Coordinates of C-alpha atoms in Angstrom, one line a residue:
Chain H
M1 CA -37.9 8.0 -11.8
R2 CA -38.7 6.8 -8.3
R3 CA -40.4 3.8 -9.8
I4 CA -37.4 2.9 -11.8
K5 CA -35.2 3.2 -8.7
F6 CA -37.5 1.0 -6.8
R7 CA -37.5 -1.6 -9.5
L8 CA -33.7 -1.6 -9.7
K9 CA -33.5 -2.1 -6.0
R10 CA -35.7 -5.1 -6.2
I11 CA -33.8 -6.6 -9.0
F12 CA -30.6 -6.1 -7.1
L13 CA -32.2 -7.7 -4.0
Y14 CA -33.3 -10.8 -6.0
I15 CA -29.9 -11.1 -7.6
A16 CA -28.3 -11.1 -4.2
I17 CA -30.7 -13.7 -2.9
I18 CA -30.0 -15.9 -6.0
I19 CA -26.2 -15.6 -5.3
I20 CA -26.6 -16.6 -1.7
M21 CA -28.8 -19.6 -2.6
F22 CA -26.2 -20.6 -5.2
C23 CA -23.3 -20.4 -2.6
V24 CA -25.4 -22.5 -0.2
I25 CA -26.6 -25.1 -2.5
A26 CA -23.8 -25.5 -5.1
P27 CA -21.5 -27.6 -3.0
F28 CA -24.3 -30.0 -2.3
L29 CA -25.3 -30.2 -5.9
W30 CA -21.7 -30.8 -7.0
T31 CA -21.3 -33.6 -4.4
I32 CA -24.5 -35.3 -5.6
I33 CA -23.5 -35.0 -9.3
S34 CA -20.1 -36.4 -8.4
S35 CA -21.6 -39.4 -6.6
I36 CA -23.5 -40.4 -9.8
S37 CA -20.6 -39.7 -12.3
T38 CA -18.3 -42.4 -13.5
N39 CA -14.8 -42.3 -12.3
K40 CA -13.6 -41.4 -15.8
E41 CA -15.9 -38.4 -15.8
L42 CA -14.8 -37.3 -12.4
L43 CA -11.3 -36.8 -13.7
S44 CA -12.2 -35.5 -17.1
V45 CA -11.3 -32.0 -18.3
P46 CA -13.4 -30.0 -18.9
V47 CA -15.7 -30.8 -16.0
H48 CA -18.9 -32.5 -16.9
F49 CA -21.9 -30.8 -15.2
I50 CA -24.5 -33.2 -16.3
P51 CA -22.9 -36.7 -16.2
E52 CA -23.1 -38.3 -19.6
N53 CA -23.8 -41.8 -18.2
P54 CA -25.2 -41.3 -14.7
T55 CA -24.5 -44.3 -12.7
F56 CA -25.9 -45.5 -9.4
E57 CA -23.3 -48.2 -9.1
R58 CA -21.8 -46.6 -6.0
Y59 CA -25.1 -46.4 -4.2
K60 CA -25.6 -50.0 -5.0
A61 CA -22.1 -50.8 -3.9
I62 CA -22.7 -49.1 -0.6
F63 CA -25.6 -51.4 0.2
T64 CA -24.2 -54.6 -1.3
S65 CA -20.4 -54.6 -1.3
D66 CA -18.4 -56.6 1.3
D67 CA -15.6 -54.0 1.5
T68 CA -14.8 -53.4 5.1
K69 CA -15.3 -49.7 4.9
V70 CA -18.6 -50.1 3.3
V71 CA -19.8 -52.7 5.8
A72 CA -18.7 -50.3 8.6
F73 CA -20.7 -47.6 6.9
K74 CA -23.9 -49.6 6.8
R75 CA -23.4 -50.6 10.4
G76 CA -22.8 -46.9 11.2
I77 CA -26.2 -45.9 9.8
I78 CA -28.0 -48.4 12.0
N79 CA -25.9 -47.5 15.0
S80 CA -26.5 -43.8 14.5
F81 CA -30.2 -44.4 14.3
I82 CA -30.3 -46.4 17.5
V83 CA -28.1 -43.9 19.4
S84 CA -29.9 -40.8 18.2
S85 CA -33.4 -42.2 18.9
G86 CA -32.2 -43.4 22.3
V87 CA -30.8 -40.0 23.2
T88 CA -33.9 -38.2 22.0
I89 CA -36.1 -40.2 24.2
V90 CA -33.9 -40.0 27.3
C91 CA -33.4 -36.2 26.8
L92 CA -37.0 -35.5 26.3
V93 CA -38.1 -37.4 29.4
I94 CA -35.5 -36.0 31.7
G95 CA -35.5 -32.6 30.1
T96 CA -39.3 -32.2 30.4
F97 CA -39.4 -33.1 34.1
A98 CA -36.4 -31.0 35.0
G99 CA -37.4 -28.1 32.8
Y100 CA -40.8 -28.1 34.4
A101 CA -39.3 -28.1 37.9
F102 CA -37.1 -25.1 37.0
A103 CA -40.1 -23.3 35.5
R104 CA -42.6 -23.9 38.2
L105 CA -41.4 -25.6 41.4
K106 CA -39.5 -24.1 44.3
F107 CA -36.6 -26.0 45.6
P108 CA -33.4 -25.2 47.4
R109 CA -30.5 -23.8 45.3
K110 CA -32.6 -23.6 42.2
N111 CA -30.7 -20.8 40.5
M112 CA -27.4 -22.3 41.3
T113 CA -28.4 -25.7 39.8
L114 CA -29.6 -24.0 36.7
Q115 CA -26.4 -22.1 36.3
F116 CA -24.5 -25.2 36.9
F117 CA -26.3 -26.9 34.1
L118 CA -25.4 -24.0 31.8
F119 CA -21.8 -24.2 32.9
T120 CA -21.4 -27.9 32.0
N121 CA -22.7 -27.0 28.5
M122 CA -19.7 -24.7 28.2
I123 CA -17.0 -27.2 29.0
P124 CA -15.3 -28.1 25.7
P125 CA -15.9 -31.8 25.0
I126 CA -12.2 -32.5 24.7
V127 CA -11.8 -31.7 28.4
I128 CA -14.2 -34.5 29.4
I129 CA -13.3 -37.1 26.9
I130 CA -9.9 -38.2 28.2
A131 CA -11.4 -39.0 31.6
I132 CA -14.5 -40.6 30.0
Y133 CA -12.2 -42.9 27.9
F134 CA -10.4 -44.3 30.9
I135 CA -13.5 -44.5 33.1
F136 CA -15.4 -46.4 30.3
S137 CA -12.5 -48.7 29.6
K138 CA -12.3 -49.6 33.3
L139 CA -16.0 -50.3 33.4
D140 CA -15.7 -52.3 30.1
M141 CA -18.1 -49.9 28.4
L142 CA -16.0 -49.0 25.4
D143 CA -17.4 -49.6 21.9
S144 CA -21.0 -49.9 23.1
V145 CA -24.1 -48.2 21.8
I146 CA -25.6 -47.9 25.3
S147 CA -22.5 -46.0 26.6
L148 CA -22.9 -43.6 23.7
I149 CA -26.5 -43.1 24.4
L150 CA -25.8 -42.4 28.1
L151 CA -22.9 -40.1 27.3
Y152 CA -24.6 -38.0 24.6
S153 CA -27.7 -37.7 26.8
S154 CA -25.7 -36.3 29.6
F155 CA -24.4 -33.5 27.2
I156 CA -27.6 -32.8 25.5
T157 CA -30.0 -32.9 28.5
P158 CA -28.8 -29.5 29.9
F159 CA -29.6 -27.9 26.6
V160 CA -33.1 -29.5 26.5
I161 CA -33.8 -28.5 30.1
W162 CA -32.8 -24.9 29.4
M163 CA -35.0 -24.8 26.3
M164 CA -38.0 -26.6 27.8
R165 CA -37.8 -24.3 30.9
S166 CA -38.1 -21.2 28.7
Y167 CA -41.0 -22.9 26.9
F168 CA -42.9 -23.8 30.1
V169 CA -42.5 -20.3 31.5
T170 CA -44.6 -18.9 28.7
I171 CA -47.6 -21.2 29.6
P172 CA -49.8 -19.5 32.2
A173 CA -49.7 -21.1 35.6
D174 CA -53.5 -20.6 36.0
L175 CA -54.1 -23.5 33.7
E176 CA -52.6 -26.1 36.0
E177 CA -53.9 -24.5 39.1
A178 CA -57.4 -24.8 37.7
A179 CA -56.7 -28.4 36.9
M180 CA -55.4 -29.1 40.3
I181 CA -58.4 -27.5 41.9
D182 CA -60.5 -29.8 39.8
G183 CA -58.7 -32.7 41.5
C184 CA -55.6 -33.4 39.3
N185 CA -52.3 -33.8 41.2
R186 CA -49.2 -32.1 39.8
I187 CA -48.1 -35.1 37.7
G188 CA -51.6 -35.3 36.3
A189 CA -51.7 -31.6 35.5
L190 CA -48.3 -31.9 33.8
F191 CA -49.4 -34.7 31.6
R192 CA -52.9 -33.5 30.9
I193 CA -52.3 -29.8 30.5
I194 CA -48.7 -28.7 30.2
I195 CA -47.3 -31.4 27.9
P196 CA -50.1 -31.2 25.3
L197 CA -49.7 -27.5 25.2
S198 CA -45.9 -27.7 24.7
T199 CA -45.9 -30.2 21.8
P200 CA -44.2 -27.7 19.4
G201 CA -41.4 -27.2 22.0
L202 CA -41.1 -30.9 22.5
V203 CA -40.9 -31.5 18.8
A204 CA -38.2 -28.8 18.2
N205 CA -36.1 -30.1 21.1
G206 CA -36.5 -33.7 20.0
I207 CA -35.3 -32.8 16.5
L208 CA -32.3 -30.8 17.8
A209 CA -31.4 -33.6 20.2
F210 CA -31.6 -36.1 17.4
L211 CA -29.5 -34.0 15.1
M212 CA -26.9 -33.3 17.7
S213 CA -26.3 -36.9 18.4
W214 CA -26.4 -37.8 14.8
E215 CA -23.7 -35.4 14.0
E216 CA -21.4 -36.0 17.0
F217 CA -17.9 -37.1 16.0
L218 CA -15.2 -36.6 18.7
F219 CA -16.7 -39.0 21.3
A220 CA -17.6 -41.6 18.8
L221 CA -14.2 -41.4 17.3
I222 CA -12.5 -42.1 20.6
L223 CA -15.0 -44.5 22.2
T224 CA -15.9 -46.8 19.4
T225 CA -13.6 -49.2 17.5
S226 CA -15.8 -51.6 15.6
K227 CA -19.2 -52.7 16.5
A228 CA -20.6 -49.4 17.8
K229 CA -19.1 -47.1 15.2
T230 CA -21.5 -44.3 14.2
I231 CA -22.0 -42.9 10.8
T232 CA -19.8 -39.9 11.3
V233 CA -16.8 -42.1 12.2
A234 CA -17.5 -44.5 9.3
I235 CA -17.7 -41.6 6.8
A236 CA -14.5 -40.0 8.0
E237 CA -12.8 -43.3 7.3
F238 CA -13.7 -43.0 3.6
T239 CA -10.8 -40.7 3.1
G240 CA -7.5 -42.5 3.6
K241 CA -4.1 -41.1 4.2
Q242 CA -2.6 -41.9 0.8
Y243 CA -5.5 -42.5 -1.5
V244 CA -8.9 -40.9 -1.5
D245 CA -11.8 -42.4 -3.5
Y246 CA -13.6 -39.1 -4.2
G247 CA -16.6 -40.9 -5.8
L248 CA -17.2 -43.1 -2.9
M249 CA -16.6 -40.2 -0.5
A250 CA -19.2 -38.1 -2.2
T251 CA -21.7 -41.0 -2.1
G252 CA -21.1 -41.6 1.6
G253 CA -21.5 -37.9 2.1
V254 CA -24.8 -37.7 0.3
I255 CA -26.2 -40.6 2.2
G256 CA -25.0 -39.3 5.5
A257 CA -26.3 -35.8 4.8
I258 CA -29.8 -37.0 3.6
I259 CA -31.3 -37.6 7.0
P260 CA -30.3 -34.3 8.7
V261 CA -31.2 -32.3 5.6
L262 CA -34.6 -34.1 5.2
I263 CA -35.4 -33.5 8.8
T264 CA -34.5 -29.9 8.5
L265 CA -36.5 -29.4 5.3
I266 CA -39.6 -31.0 6.9
F267 CA -39.3 -29.4 10.4
G268 CA -37.4 -26.3 9.3
R269 CA -39.9 -23.8 10.8
Y270 CA -39.9 -25.4 14.2
I271 CA -36.1 -25.3 14.3
I272 CA -35.8 -21.7 13.2
K273 CA -38.4 -20.7 15.8
G274 CA -36.7 -22.7 18.5
L275 CA -33.3 -21.2 17.7
T276 CA -34.3 -17.6 17.2
S277 CA -37.0 -17.2 19.8
G278 CA -34.7 -18.3 22.6
A279 CA -32.0 -15.8 21.5
V280 CA -34.3 -12.9 20.7
K281 CA -36.5 -13.0 23.7
G282 CA -34.2 -14.7 26.2
Chain W
M1 CA -48.2 -29.4 51.1
R2 CA -49.3 -31.6 48.3
L3 CA -47.9 -29.1 45.8
N4 CA -44.4 -29.6 47.1
K5 CA -44.3 -33.3 47.4
G6 CA -41.7 -35.0 45.3
R7 CA -40.4 -31.9 43.8
I8 CA -36.8 -33.1 44.1
G9 CA -37.7 -36.1 42.0
F10 CA -38.2 -33.9 39.0
V11 CA -34.6 -32.7 38.9
L12 CA -32.8 -35.6 40.5
P13 CA -32.4 -37.7 37.4
A14 CA -30.9 -34.7 35.5
V15 CA -28.5 -33.9 38.3
V16 CA -27.3 -37.5 38.7
F17 CA -26.8 -37.7 34.9
L18 CA -24.8 -34.5 34.9
A19 CA -22.7 -35.5 37.8
I20 CA -21.7 -38.7 36.0
G21 CA -21.3 -37.2 32.6
S22 CA -19.5 -34.0 33.5
L23 CA -18.6 -33.5 37.1
F24 CA -16.8 -36.7 37.8
P25 CA -14.8 -36.7 34.6
F26 CA -14.0 -33.1 35.3
F27 CA -12.3 -33.9 38.6
Y28 CA -10.8 -37.0 37.3
S29 CA -9.0 -35.0 34.6
L30 CA -8.0 -32.3 37.0
V31 CA -6.2 -34.9 39.2
R32 CA -4.6 -36.5 36.2
S33 CA -3.3 -33.1 35.0
F34 CA -0.9 -33.0 38.0
Q35 CA 0.5 -36.5 37.4
N36 CA 3.1 -37.8 35.0
W37 CA 0.9 -40.6 33.5
N38 CA 2.4 -41.6 30.2
L39 CA 1.2 -44.8 28.6
N40 CA 4.2 -44.8 26.3
V41 CA 6.5 -45.6 29.2
P42 CA 5.3 -49.0 30.4
G43 CA 5.7 -49.8 34.0
D44 CA 6.3 -46.1 34.8
K45 CA 5.0 -45.2 38.2
I46 CA 2.3 -42.6 38.3
T47 CA 3.3 -39.9 40.7
F48 CA 2.2 -36.4 41.4
T49 CA 4.5 -33.9 39.7
G50 CA 2.8 -30.6 40.7
F51 CA 2.7 -28.1 37.9
N52 CA 5.2 -30.0 35.7
N53 CA 2.7 -30.6 32.9
Y54 CA 1.5 -27.0 32.9
A55 CA 5.1 -25.8 32.9
Q56 CA 5.8 -28.0 29.9
L57 CA 3.0 -26.4 28.0
F58 CA 4.3 -23.0 28.4
T59 CA 8.0 -23.8 27.7
S60 CA 7.4 -25.5 24.4
F61 CA 5.8 -23.2 21.8
E62 CA 5.3 -26.1 19.4
V63 CA 3.1 -28.0 21.9
F64 CA 0.7 -25.3 23.1
G65 CA 1.6 -21.9 21.7
K66 CA 1.3 -22.7 18.1
P67 CA -2.1 -24.4 18.1
L68 CA -3.3 -21.6 20.3
V69 CA -2.2 -19.0 17.8
I70 CA -3.8 -21.0 15.0
T71 CA -7.0 -21.3 17.0
I72 CA -7.0 -17.5 17.6
I73 CA -6.5 -16.7 14.0
F74 CA -9.2 -19.2 13.0
V75 CA -11.7 -17.9 15.6
I76 CA -11.2 -14.2 15.0
S77 CA -11.2 -14.3 11.2
S78 CA -14.1 -16.7 10.9
I79 CA -16.3 -14.8 13.3
T80 CA -15.5 -11.4 11.9
L81 CA -16.3 -12.6 8.4
E82 CA -19.4 -14.4 9.4
F83 CA -20.7 -11.3 11.3
I84 CA -20.0 -8.8 8.5
I85 CA -21.4 -10.9 5.7
A86 CA -24.5 -11.9 7.8
L87 CA -25.2 -8.3 8.9
L88 CA -25.1 -7.0 5.3
L89 CA -27.4 -9.8 4.1
A90 CA -29.7 -9.6 7.1
L91 CA -30.1 -5.8 6.5
L92 CA -30.8 -6.6 2.8
I93 CA -33.4 -9.2 3.4
S94 CA -35.2 -8.1 6.6
S95 CA -38.7 -6.6 6.6
R96 CA -39.2 -6.7 2.9
D97 CA -41.8 -8.8 1.3
I98 CA -39.7 -11.3 -0.7
K99 CA -41.5 -14.0 -2.6
G100 CA -40.6 -17.4 -1.1
K101 CA -38.9 -16.0 1.9
N102 CA -39.7 -19.1 4.0
F103 CA -38.2 -21.3 1.3
F104 CA -35.1 -19.1 1.4
R105 CA -34.9 -19.3 5.2
T106 CA -35.2 -23.1 5.0
C107 CA -32.4 -23.3 2.5
L108 CA -30.2 -21.2 4.8
I109 CA -30.4 -23.8 7.6
I110 CA -29.3 -26.6 5.4
P111 CA -25.6 -26.0 5.8
M112 CA -25.8 -25.8 9.6
A113 CA -27.9 -28.9 9.7
T114 CA -25.3 -30.8 7.7
T115 CA -22.9 -33.0 9.7
P116 CA -19.6 -31.1 10.2
V117 CA -17.6 -34.2 9.2
I118 CA -19.4 -34.3 5.9
V119 CA -19.0 -30.5 5.4
G120 CA -15.3 -31.1 5.9
L121 CA -15.3 -33.9 3.3
M122 CA -17.1 -31.7 0.8
G123 CA -14.6 -29.0 1.3
K124 CA -11.8 -31.5 0.8
Y125 CA -13.4 -32.5 -2.4
L126 CA -14.1 -29.1 -3.8
F127 CA -10.7 -27.7 -2.9
S128 CA -8.7 -30.8 -4.0
D129 CA -5.9 -30.3 -6.6
F130 CA -8.1 -31.4 -9.5
G131 CA -11.3 -30.1 -7.8
I132 CA -13.9 -27.8 -9.2
I133 CA -12.6 -24.7 -7.6
N134 CA -9.1 -25.0 -9.2
H135 CA -10.9 -25.8 -12.4
Y136 CA -12.8 -22.6 -12.4
L137 CA -9.8 -20.5 -11.3
G138 CA -8.0 -22.0 -14.3
K139 CA -10.8 -20.6 -16.5
L140 CA -10.2 -17.2 -15.0
G141 CA -6.5 -17.5 -15.8
I142 CA -5.4 -18.2 -12.3
P143 CA -3.1 -21.2 -12.0
P144 CA -4.3 -24.0 -9.8
Q145 CA -3.5 -23.5 -6.1
P146 CA -2.3 -26.2 -3.8
W147 CA -5.2 -25.3 -1.4
L148 CA -4.8 -28.1 1.1
G149 CA -1.1 -28.6 0.5
S150 CA 0.3 -25.3 1.7
S151 CA 0.1 -24.2 5.3
T152 CA -1.4 -20.7 4.8
M153 CA -3.8 -21.8 2.1
A154 CA -5.0 -24.7 4.2
L155 CA -5.9 -22.4 7.1
I156 CA -7.7 -20.1 4.7
V157 CA -9.7 -23.1 3.3
V158 CA -10.7 -24.1 6.8
I159 CA -11.9 -20.5 7.5
I160 CA -13.8 -20.4 4.2
V161 CA -15.6 -23.7 5.0
E162 CA -16.4 -22.6 8.5
V163 CA -17.8 -19.3 7.2
W164 CA -19.8 -21.1 4.6
Q165 CA -21.4 -23.4 7.2
W166 CA -22.2 -20.9 9.9
T167 CA -22.9 -17.5 8.2
P168 CA -26.5 -18.6 7.6
F169 CA -27.0 -19.1 11.4
M170 CA -25.9 -15.4 11.9
I171 CA -28.2 -14.3 9.1
L172 CA -31.2 -16.0 10.7
I173 CA -30.5 -14.6 14.2
L174 CA -29.8 -11.1 13.0
E175 CA -32.8 -11.1 10.7
A176 CA -35.1 -12.2 13.5
G177 CA -33.7 -9.4 15.6
L178 CA -34.1 -6.8 12.8
N179 CA -37.7 -7.8 12.3
D180 CA -38.3 -7.2 16.0
I181 CA -37.1 -3.6 15.9
P182 CA -40.2 -1.3 16.3
Q183 CA -41.0 0.3 13.0
T184 CA -41.7 3.6 14.7
A185 CA -38.1 4.1 15.7
V186 CA -37.0 3.7 12.1
E187 CA -39.8 5.9 10.7
A188 CA -39.0 8.6 13.2
A189 CA -35.4 8.7 12.1
D190 CA -36.6 8.7 8.5
M191 CA -38.8 11.7 9.2
D192 CA -35.9 13.6 10.7
G193 CA -34.0 13.1 7.4
A194 CA -31.6 10.4 8.5
K195 CA -29.8 8.6 5.6
P196 CA -30.2 4.8 5.4
W197 CA -26.7 4.2 6.6
Q198 CA -27.3 6.5 9.6
V199 CA -30.5 4.5 10.4
V200 CA -28.5 1.3 10.4
L201 CA -25.5 2.7 12.4
F202 CA -27.4 4.8 15.0
I203 CA -30.8 3.1 15.3
K204 CA -30.7 -0.5 14.3
L205 CA -27.2 -1.6 15.5
P206 CA -27.5 -0.2 19.0
L207 CA -30.9 -1.9 19.4
L208 CA -29.4 -5.2 18.2
K209 CA -26.4 -5.0 20.4
R210 CA -27.4 -7.6 23.0
L211 CA -28.4 -10.0 20.3
I212 CA -25.1 -9.5 18.4
V213 CA -23.1 -10.1 21.5
L214 CA -25.1 -13.3 22.1
A215 CA -24.6 -14.6 18.6
L216 CA -20.9 -13.8 18.6
M217 CA -20.6 -15.5 22.0
L218 CA -22.2 -18.7 20.7
R219 CA -20.0 -18.8 17.6
T220 CA -16.8 -18.1 19.5
M221 CA -17.5 -20.9 21.9
D222 CA -18.3 -23.3 19.0
C223 CA -15.2 -22.2 17.1
I224 CA -12.8 -22.7 20.0
R225 CA -13.8 -26.3 20.5
I226 CA -14.0 -27.1 16.8
F227 CA -12.7 -30.6 16.0
D228 CA -14.8 -32.6 13.5
M229 CA -14.9 -30.3 10.5
I230 CA -11.1 -29.6 10.5
W231 CA -10.4 -33.2 11.3
S232 CA -12.1 -34.5 8.1
L233 CA -11.0 -31.5 6.0
T234 CA -7.3 -31.4 6.7
G235 CA -6.7 -33.7 9.6
G236 CA -4.8 -30.8 11.2
G237 CA -2.2 -30.8 8.5
P238 CA -0.3 -30.0 6.4
V239 CA 2.4 -30.3 9.1
N240 CA 0.1 -29.2 11.9
A241 CA -0.7 -25.9 10.1
T242 CA -4.4 -26.2 10.8
E243 CA -4.1 -27.9 14.2
T244 CA -6.4 -26.1 16.6
V245 CA -6.2 -26.7 20.4
S246 CA -8.8 -29.5 20.4
I247 CA -6.9 -31.4 17.7
A248 CA -3.6 -30.8 19.4
A249 CA -4.9 -32.1 22.7
Y250 CA -6.4 -35.1 21.0
R251 CA -3.0 -35.9 19.4
I252 CA -1.1 -35.7 22.7
A253 CA -3.6 -37.8 24.6
F254 CA -4.6 -40.4 22.0
R255 CA -1.7 -40.6 19.6
Y256 CA 1.3 -40.0 22.0
F257 CA -0.6 -41.3 25.0
N258 CA 0.8 -38.7 27.3
I259 CA -2.3 -38.5 29.5
G260 CA -0.9 -36.1 32.1
L261 CA 0.2 -33.6 29.5
G262 CA -3.1 -34.1 27.6
T263 CA -5.3 -33.4 30.6
A264 CA -3.2 -30.3 31.5
Y265 CA -3.7 -29.1 28.0
C266 CA -7.4 -29.6 28.2
F267 CA -7.6 -27.5 31.4
M268 CA -5.8 -24.7 29.7
I269 CA -8.4 -24.8 27.0
L270 CA -11.1 -24.8 29.6
I271 CA -9.6 -21.8 31.4
I272 CA -9.4 -19.9 28.1
T273 CA -13.0 -20.7 27.4
I274 CA -14.1 -19.6 30.8
L275 CA -12.2 -16.3 30.4
I276 CA -13.8 -15.6 27.1
S277 CA -17.3 -16.4 28.3
I278 CA -16.7 -14.1 31.3
F279 CA -15.7 -11.4 28.9
Y280 CA -18.9 -11.8 26.9
V281 CA -21.2 -12.2 29.9
N282 CA -19.7 -9.0 31.3
I283 CA -20.7 -7.1 28.1
L284 CA -24.2 -8.6 28.3
T285 CA -24.8 -7.7 31.9
R286 CA -23.4 -4.2 31.3
E287 CA -25.9 -3.9 28.4
E288 CA -28.8 -4.9 30.6
Q289 CA -28.0 -2.4 33.3
G290 CA -27.6 0.3 30.6
A291 CA -30.1 2.9 29.7
W292 CA -32.4 0.7 27.6

């Protein structure tokens, strides 16, 4: 009797898991299916789950067509790559040094500075953006990839500092002290001992910084008009006011989602650890 | 002495960066919020008008009150739903040997890793008039609903999409917390004859309280400032029915070009955010001073 009850419980558990997985994955699957269905099939009743004549025309169109929206989309992919990579590098460099300082060094008003960093993370972006728009337009920095890199970095750095600090704190200070006794200076100890030991933390933070800048929308929407448009702005433009080309929208969505999703699938464990350990142990 | 040399150099770049990226814009906006700067009136002289902009926010319900109410409905219902669903699922999954648990966890982070703009577009597609959701409702005998065409329905769709994207985050955090609970506490309660629901209510939940407050705080902050997902899902419509405070402030500043009113609006959002975070931080500190 107990055995049967146990079995039933397990079956129930697996059914629940399958339902969750379905809810999580189905919208993606349907978007992918739509992107390779012909326009006729998209509107057909009953719905075709497996497209009768799968077509990759839209994917081809996105890489070859001269349509202005499509050109903007291609450009958006390249811009987003440049911006996100730039932000990742800037944030990791600044974040590592500052995070280390907050973990190890003594300097005046350390706690106040740290709390201040945390506070700036709390300011809703809309509060900052109006001012940024006018400042950038005065400095002639609108619609530029470099401005986006600088701006995103200034928002993501506090987060990286905070995370790197909690990572460095877990590394025993004895290690660097030993290195310094052996003749390393602080910078040397940082590069030879601490950074190699914190590779997992650096990877996780780098990925998060990359994803955050890849997905940013509000700033890009307001600050870019043509040549620096990022992928999020370009995708949002696929849906017009009057007419929506659902097929093309689905294709753009799939391409835009591929990179974050791939990164997540490959580095998933790092990210889960980074997200949960900070919250659980913090 | 050598230890301390150049220690300021470690933090200085970060501080400078932050001053330029947040501090200066912050004060710039603060000043603007007391001026009557309206780009729609060419040649208008910019003068200080005291609390005029703020007064305007409070006298017109359409401008500030309505988006605020919509935001509050959105925040409270999404977060409550996310929390309840996630708690049930986390309790179900935690500390049992499930085959492929890591794969399952990885699947759970896919929604939160997906760009919000794209999540919004997917929602728009699934909930469109001839979309798949209406199709299946039709099969169940329910007539197609104008999901994104009616005011109440559109807000419900926005909440559904938000819950879809962020419940997994709650599940992961709560599950990590549940796994950290010492097994002995649960076993002791078991020995004393506690029923499973009693174990959850009186042992597990109290032990998780700090983590729950933290997770709720993170979600609340994110939901209040939401812009991108709603923007691509409904654009704030139909007729402003899903316009949260961020979208409303955007419209005032970048569609109507009323910069003075727009910045004042933003500061009201900031004040609300700060009040809510003080509320959460208070609970957290009280927890830490508490018995455990």
